[in-house]
XYZ file of C-alpha atoms in Angstrom:
513
model
C 70.212 111.372 88.690
C 73.179 109.650 86.924
C 76.284 107.845 89.243
C 78.575 110.213 87.834
C 76.726 113.373 89.219
C 76.385 111.867 92.468
C 79.350 110.381 93.010
C 81.317 113.862 92.319
C 78.986 115.470 94.980
C 80.695 112.901 97.498
C 83.939 112.456 96.101
C 84.460 115.988 96.564
C 85.167 115.122 100.396
C 87.846 112.745 99.070
C 88.672 114.646 95.697
C 33.012 104.065 82.721
C 32.127 105.048 85.755
C 31.405 101.405 87.597
C 34.248 99.771 85.404
C 37.225 100.795 87.941
C 36.712 98.636 90.967
C 36.992 95.159 88.580
C 33.958 92.414 89.953
C 34.232 88.812 91.377
C 34.534 86.200 89.369
C 32.777 85.381 86.644
C 30.180 82.576 86.777
C 31.877 80.758 83.686
C 35.241 81.261 82.758
C 36.623 81.582 79.004
C 38.649 79.255 77.323
C 42.468 80.010 77.687
C 44.304 81.072 74.700
C 46.536 77.994 73.789
C 49.301 80.116 73.328
C 49.651 82.112 76.292
C 52.727 80.478 77.733
C 54.535 81.578 74.290
C 53.021 84.937 74.921
C 53.941 85.939 78.084
C 57.653 84.627 77.051
C 57.296 87.659 74.038
C 55.948 89.995 76.358
C 58.497 89.295 79.284
C 61.207 89.675 76.647
C 60.137 93.083 76.016
C 59.906 94.083 79.577
C 63.232 92.668 80.350
C 64.696 95.259 78.059
C 62.291 98.034 79.010
C 63.826 97.356 82.601
C 67.001 96.551 81.848
C 67.642 100.200 80.353
C 66.706 101.786 83.483
C 69.504 100.947 84.832
C 72.129 100.135 81.602
C 73.473 103.640 80.978
C 74.704 104.322 84.871
C 77.974 102.689 84.382
C 77.751 104.447 80.501
C 78.115 107.510 81.662
C 81.396 108.436 81.936
C 82.536 107.156 78.412
C 79.650 109.167 77.499
C 81.076 112.361 78.835
C 83.992 111.555 77.571
C 82.928 110.633 74.017
C 80.554 113.300 73.212
C 81.499 116.003 75.649
C 77.963 115.932 77.673
C 78.086 118.246 80.876
C 77.062 117.434 84.249
C 73.691 118.548 83.631
C 73.562 116.502 80.090
C 74.523 113.628 81.697
C 71.521 114.014 84.589
C 68.805 114.282 81.696
C 70.089 110.924 80.299
C 69.265 109.798 82.730
C 66.187 111.782 83.920
C 64.689 112.080 80.753
C 63.936 108.317 80.497
C 62.467 108.445 83.796
C 60.446 111.269 83.675
C 58.814 110.026 80.316
C 58.158 107.002 81.381
C 56.719 107.856 84.655
C 54.574 110.711 83.715
C 52.848 108.732 80.839
C 52.581 105.228 82.109
C 48.984 105.667 83.527
C 47.818 107.407 80.066
C 49.158 104.696 78.501
C 47.604 101.973 80.246
C 43.939 103.546 79.597
C 45.117 104.177 75.972
C 45.576 100.716 75.859
C 41.977 99.617 77.264
C 40.639 102.228 74.544
C 42.589 101.316 71.368
C 43.527 98.285 72.224
C 46.468 96.543 74.031
C 48.016 94.294 71.593
C 47.872 97.281 69.063
C 49.789 99.448 71.387
C 52.491 97.281 72.982
C 53.306 96.662 69.259
C 53.976 100.421 68.635
C 55.251 101.015 71.967
C 57.786 98.397 71.337
C 58.609 100.064 68.151
C 59.180 103.382 69.199
C 61.192 101.786 71.677
C 63.560 100.033 69.241
C 63.833 102.823 67.028
C 64.375 105.318 70.418
C 67.410 102.960 70.896
C 68.603 102.976 67.357
C 68.734 106.796 67.328
C 70.525 106.721 70.897
C 73.065 104.157 69.825
C 73.919 106.257 67.168
C 73.862 109.416 68.571
C 76.150 111.887 67.617
C 76.093 114.605 70.004
C 74.226 115.118 73.722
C 71.293 116.471 72.396
C 70.355 113.726 70.090
C 70.887 111.208 72.854
C 68.550 113.112 75.754
C 65.651 113.521 73.013
C 66.222 109.930 72.249
C 66.045 108.906 75.990
C 62.336 110.731 76.211
C 61.965 108.678 73.319
C 62.193 105.280 74.734
C 60.459 106.617 77.833
C 57.241 107.390 75.751
C 57.539 103.705 74.066
C 58.053 102.130 77.657
C 54.713 103.847 78.801
C 52.796 102.291 76.047
C 54.486 98.984 75.677
C 54.880 98.289 79.249
C 51.491 98.402 80.757
C 49.585 97.003 77.458
C 51.830 93.775 77.840
C 50.701 93.664 81.514
C 47.506 93.817 81.198
C 47.852 91.367 78.017
C 49.032 88.964 80.821
C 45.831 89.583 83.160
C 43.769 89.003 80.118
C 45.117 85.993 78.541
C 45.001 83.996 81.768
C 42.545 83.061 82.805
C 42.583 80.746 85.454
C 43.741 82.024 88.851
C 46.868 79.408 89.290
C 48.045 80.328 86.242
C 48.099 83.888 86.447
C 49.916 83.850 90.085
C 52.726 81.590 88.226
C 52.976 84.238 84.874
C 52.361 87.201 86.998
C 55.221 85.712 89.179
C 57.440 84.963 86.259
C 56.778 88.663 84.677
C 57.523 90.114 87.931
C 60.387 88.005 88.701
C 61.989 88.618 85.506
C 61.146 92.321 85.290
C 62.907 92.771 88.817
C 66.019 90.648 87.815
C 66.380 93.183 84.412
C 67.075 95.398 86.720
C 69.994 93.889 88.081
C 71.513 92.724 84.109
C 71.156 96.120 83.170
C 73.909 96.960 85.589
C 75.726 93.683 84.726
C 75.497 94.208 80.741
C 76.294 97.732 80.858
C 80.024 97.071 82.262
C 80.325 94.115 80.208
C 79.423 96.356 77.133
C 81.182 99.367 77.938
C 84.261 97.581 78.728
C 84.234 95.205 75.948
C 82.505 96.753 72.847
C 81.370 100.438 73.633
C 79.000 102.822 75.002
C 76.484 102.989 72.260
C 75.968 99.354 72.092
C 74.103 99.503 75.529
C 71.372 100.736 73.535
C 71.858 99.047 70.138
C 71.468 95.430 71.767
C 67.922 96.422 72.138
C 67.361 96.316 68.634
C 67.524 92.178 67.747
C 65.817 91.824 70.816
C 62.613 94.265 69.956
C 62.892 92.436 66.210
C 62.202 89.205 67.688
C 59.637 89.764 69.757
C 57.521 92.107 67.851
C 58.097 88.861 65.039
C 56.561 86.576 67.473
C 54.239 89.231 68.730
C 51.731 88.757 65.394
C 51.025 85.244 66.094
C 51.340 84.239 69.652
C 49.556 87.255 71.339
C 46.026 87.688 71.861
C 44.252 90.487 72.584
C 40.542 90.981 74.246
C 37.938 91.734 72.195
C 36.514 95.204 72.699
C 32.608 94.855 73.900
C 29.847 97.499 73.803
C 30.180 101.108 73.308
C 33.986 102.251 73.303
C 34.274 105.378 75.737
C 35.979 108.339 74.851
C 39.313 109.595 75.887
C 39.055 111.749 78.842
C 41.141 114.380 77.097
C 41.318 116.843 80.511
C 42.130 113.969 82.586
C 44.631 112.676 80.881
C 46.618 116.135 80.381
C 46.031 116.698 84.163
C 47.118 113.613 85.441
C 50.652 113.065 83.399
C 51.257 116.703 83.741
C 51.231 115.725 87.573
C 53.284 112.647 87.319
C 55.824 114.364 85.191
C 56.077 117.289 87.933
C 55.784 114.907 90.907
C 58.503 112.498 88.986
C 60.623 115.833 87.942
C 60.531 117.021 91.701
C 61.744 114.046 93.222
C 64.603 113.721 90.697
C 65.775 117.142 91.584
C 65.803 116.551 95.180
C 68.548 114.398 94.083
C 70.944 117.518 92.918
C 69.059 120.453 95.102
C 68.158 120.896 98.882
C 64.703 119.886 99.582
C 64.049 123.825 100.231
C 64.542 124.999 96.720
C 62.246 125.804 94.448
C 63.064 123.192 91.733
C 61.937 120.508 94.305
C 59.057 121.689 96.350
C 57.693 123.755 93.974
C 57.763 120.875 91.018
C 56.087 118.775 94.051
C 53.629 121.059 94.793
C 52.542 121.923 91.434
C 52.454 118.230 90.761
C 50.011 117.379 93.833
C 47.515 120.036 92.736
C 47.374 118.904 89.303
C 46.621 115.399 90.460
C 43.848 116.490 93.252
C 42.641 118.470 90.045
C 42.766 115.367 88.305
C 40.760 113.530 91.277
C 37.849 116.168 90.767
C 37.365 116.198 87.318
C 37.198 112.008 87.715
C 34.541 112.335 89.986
C 32.732 114.666 87.286
C 33.241 113.422 83.950
C 30.819 110.626 81.921
C 33.707 108.291 81.047
C 36.482 108.726 83.453
C 40.102 108.123 82.693
C 40.395 106.672 85.976
C 37.084 105.640 87.508
C 37.068 106.122 91.617
C 35.952 103.111 92.061
C 38.926 101.817 90.988
C 40.446 103.002 94.487
C 37.512 101.249 97.085
C 39.682 97.846 96.630
C 41.903 98.010 99.738
C 44.066 95.407 98.161
C 44.952 96.759 95.334
C 45.758 100.574 96.778
C 47.605 98.429 99.907
C 49.538 96.698 97.414
C 50.514 99.449 95.382
C 51.491 101.680 98.639
C 53.741 98.593 99.251
C 55.236 98.889 95.675
C 56.713 102.075 96.395
C 58.340 100.920 99.487
C 60.143 98.103 97.997
C 60.899 99.969 94.495
C 62.543 103.048 96.525
C 64.796 100.584 98.445
C 65.563 98.322 95.781
C 66.199 101.427 93.026
C 68.563 103.052 96.145
C 70.225 99.513 96.632
C 71.322 99.411 93.168
C 72.444 103.170 92.929
C 74.553 102.834 96.356
C 76.146 99.683 95.471
C 77.597 100.747 92.088
C 78.495 103.886 94.024
C 80.377 101.785 96.599
C 82.521 99.378 94.646
C 84.001 101.659 92.112
C 84.216 104.616 94.547
C 85.854 103.193 97.679
C 87.141 99.709 96.323
C 87.532 100.754 93.175
C 86.120 98.324 90.881
C 85.988 98.973 87.069
C 82.815 98.566 85.073
C 83.517 95.645 83.967
C 84.107 94.371 87.486
C 80.982 96.552 88.784
C 78.803 94.635 86.596
C 80.306 91.652 87.580
C 79.924 91.749 91.122
C 76.152 91.565 91.021
C 76.609 88.274 89.558
C 75.743 86.373 93.175
C 72.457 88.927 93.199
C 71.622 87.317 89.656
C 71.568 83.942 90.991
C 69.383 84.258 94.316
C 66.805 85.915 92.042
C 65.555 82.761 90.366
C 65.098 80.315 93.581
C 63.543 83.368 94.920
C 60.871 83.504 91.971
C 60.084 79.874 92.781
C 59.264 79.852 96.112
C 57.649 83.474 95.595
C 54.684 81.104 93.332
C 54.673 78.570 95.802
C 53.969 80.814 98.544
C 51.420 82.888 96.538
C 49.354 79.880 95.315
C 49.469 77.990 98.963
C 49.397 80.484 101.589
C 48.209 83.508 99.814
C 50.100 86.974 98.454
C 49.878 88.541 101.510
C 51.722 86.037 103.298
C 54.791 86.393 100.015
C 54.736 89.982 100.400
C 55.246 89.990 104.316
C 57.855 87.162 103.232
C 59.330 88.967 100.696
C 59.940 92.194 102.983
C 61.211 90.997 105.987
C 63.992 88.625 104.090
C 64.602 92.423 101.966
C 65.107 94.088 105.290
C 67.492 91.434 106.687
C 69.894 91.759 103.310
C 69.531 95.467 103.705
C 71.137 95.176 107.493
C 73.476 93.022 105.991
C 74.814 95.181 103.467
C 75.031 97.893 106.536
C 78.067 95.863 107.464
C 80.153 97.275 104.720
C 83.127 99.119 105.299
C 86.177 101.272 103.639
C 88.095 98.026 103.055
C 85.476 95.961 101.495
C 85.037 91.913 101.252
C 83.585 90.671 98.513
C 82.902 86.913 99.378
C 82.587 88.378 103.442
C 80.375 91.248 102.876
C 78.608 92.194 99.552
C 77.723 88.427 98.523
C 75.796 87.193 101.576
C 74.160 90.901 101.809
C 73.078 90.422 98.031
C 71.963 87.100 97.772
C 69.536 87.277 100.875
C 68.708 90.904 99.431
C 67.649 89.206 95.763
C 65.991 86.100 97.611
C 63.824 88.285 99.306
C 63.089 91.163 96.451
C 62.264 88.037 94.147
C 59.797 86.771 96.777
C 58.112 90.024 97.027
C 57.995 91.835 93.635
C 55.995 88.909 92.110
C 53.271 88.675 94.953
C 52.809 92.566 94.988
C 52.337 92.522 90.911
C 49.225 89.811 91.842
C 47.831 91.706 94.456
C 48.385 95.038 92.350
C 46.436 93.423 89.854
C 43.768 91.395 91.730
C 40.049 91.370 90.463
C 40.555 93.541 87.479
C 38.020 94.213 85.269
C 38.269 93.554 81.386
C 37.696 97.308 80.588
C 40.503 98.477 83.077
C 43.345 96.011 82.951
C 45.682 98.034 80.933
C 44.366 100.880 83.625
C 45.519 98.716 86.517
C 48.816 98.151 84.799
C 50.103 101.238 84.091
C 49.088 102.056 87.951
C 51.117 99.602 89.153
C 54.097 100.503 86.757
C 53.764 104.151 87.506
C 54.208 103.572 91.209
C 57.286 101.457 90.445
C 58.663 104.458 88.784
C 57.734 107.143 91.457
C 58.667 104.557 93.932
C 62.576 104.232 91.982
C 62.513 108.179 91.643
C 61.582 108.376 95.750
C 63.678 106.241 96.715
C 67.287 107.410 94.270
C 65.952 111.192 96.001
C 65.305 110.443 99.764
C 68.060 107.534 100.244
C 70.758 108.912 98.111
C 70.364 112.442 99.434
C 70.360 110.819 103.443
C 73.701 109.101 102.470
C 75.082 112.123 101.248
C 74.450 114.303 104.035
C 74.996 111.774 106.576
C 78.657 111.289 104.710
C 78.952 115.110 104.691
C 78.806 114.723 108.591
C 80.783 112.291 109.404
C 83.495 114.089 107.151
C 83.330 117.262 109.158
C 83.214 115.208 112.869
C 86.614 113.966 111.355
C 86.550 110.647 109.418
C 88.524 110.057 106.841
C 86.954 110.412 103.662
C 86.662 107.041 102.529
C 85.162 106.243 106.030
C 82.793 109.145 105.546
C 81.620 107.789 102.139
C 81.061 104.017 103.920
C 78.984 105.937 106.747
C 76.595 107.397 104.565
C 75.886 104.178 102.259
C 75.566 102.430 106.006
C 73.127 104.672 106.966
C 70.633 104.706 104.005
C 70.794 101.132 103.847
C 69.443 100.952 107.702
C 66.909 103.585 106.784
C 65.822 101.113 103.818
C 65.952 98.412 106.046
C 63.485 100.505 108.419
C 61.493 100.774 105.147
C 60.867 97.708 104.409
C 59.834 96.651 107.739
C 57.244 99.632 107.892
C 55.823 98.521 104.437
C 55.688 94.568 105.441
C 53.973 96.032 108.750
C 51.441 98.093 106.607
C 50.903 94.749 104.692
C 49.998 92.743 107.473
C 47.484 95.330 109.262
C 45.651 96.888 106.002
C 45.777 94.407 103.035
C 42.659 91.540 103.365
C 43.635 87.541 102.746
C 41.814 87.680 99.473
C 41.104 85.087 96.875
C 43.542 83.348 94.562
C 44.044 85.950 92.036
C 40.984 85.883 89.928
C 39.626 85.847 85.980
C 38.842 89.443 84.789
C 35.094 89.541 84.998
C 33.105 90.262 81.958
C 30.586 93.435 82.108
C 27.535 91.122 81.414
C 27.992 88.601 83.807
C 27.467 88.736 87.725
C 30.126 88.282 90.474
C 28.888 84.659 92.621
C 29.030 84.955 96.488
C 32.477 85.057 98.083
C 34.205 81.957 99.647
C 36.760 79.440 98.501
C 40.525 80.008 97.782
C 42.331 82.283 99.567
C 45.558 84.517 97.980
């Protein structure tokens, strides 16, 4: 759902069978790729622009509407088309990367993303823009899980991998903030088309550097066939679930558009599970779900990304509709958030390597919850330095600790054959969490604001009451996530190198995560 469409709703008050489980540490660690840190920089660069595109378009929507004459429904599809394509196809993209080669799919996905960015920037009508946004989402579904699995495979040392995944997760989280900042600057100074065209030189540089600096793991043994029925069922199921969550931002939960899409998606996912239990080469081996650490990390990711997505959306609405900020001012308002993210990433890496991923996740969730409660102090008059800056700095610091640690735990003990699958699952749940946060928390904000207005509150104060209620709810969600991790997640070892199929895992012992 677009900032414009939700804003107008609220402002009307005012005006292989065993491969999935992974394995333990190999008896002999493979030699580290000498250019792995350069490869990390290249892969992170592409992921950075991909994540930026999840948020960069929001502030540009009013300008797109004025220039192309796009309807409100069309504006919603400019945002949701990207989310649907990416969220629905990420899991398939991760598995295809394991089958055809991660580097190959990364190059194809990045190229498609760049070409779709070009046609988005040159779009002469809303139809071309919407189709281009779908294509961008498909490019992300190819490139993002392939890039993450390449990092898992190139960094064979546990501590190095923790640092690499920390940098990856931190940059991905910061990309969402930079998207809002960059959008405001580009829309005001260069025009909305440049929020897409700016991707082209970055993608070109990344593709040129990837040829020499990125290495894929060799394919060993017989290559399994793609589970076609499993791919169709899980893709259709995820698309339906994401669509239902996005529809909930615009329609009541009781509407057919919402519950029909959600029910259909859940049914397809159940059918997918039944198929996976019977086919010889399943797209998602059910043993993938036997690792308690990975499953808990993926569930906790939904909690964190839902709160994070709603925060970006509602803070942008607040500064534009209540405080009256321009697009440029709205983007610059996120500068303190960006600044606090970098030290948070450093702390996250230290916590993961010394205290373990579980401890880092709990700390990140608790600090983020405090930031959400500080955001709930906002009022209709608003104070940038007294209210927004303290809240966003604390929240940014907590998110920067929690996101990389979740990434480490979600990819714990993955085998070579399933590195892409695990990366696709982690990226998919991030998209699902973002969609869930936008659907549930923004709907709660709208409903609470309408109730406050009906009780006699002034229009501006009613809007703020809605935002505050959503922020308090997000804080509760984060606390529940911290309790879940503390109660369920295992204290496991430092992230280990992927296991080769022919090597047996040694007995458990030694270093924790």
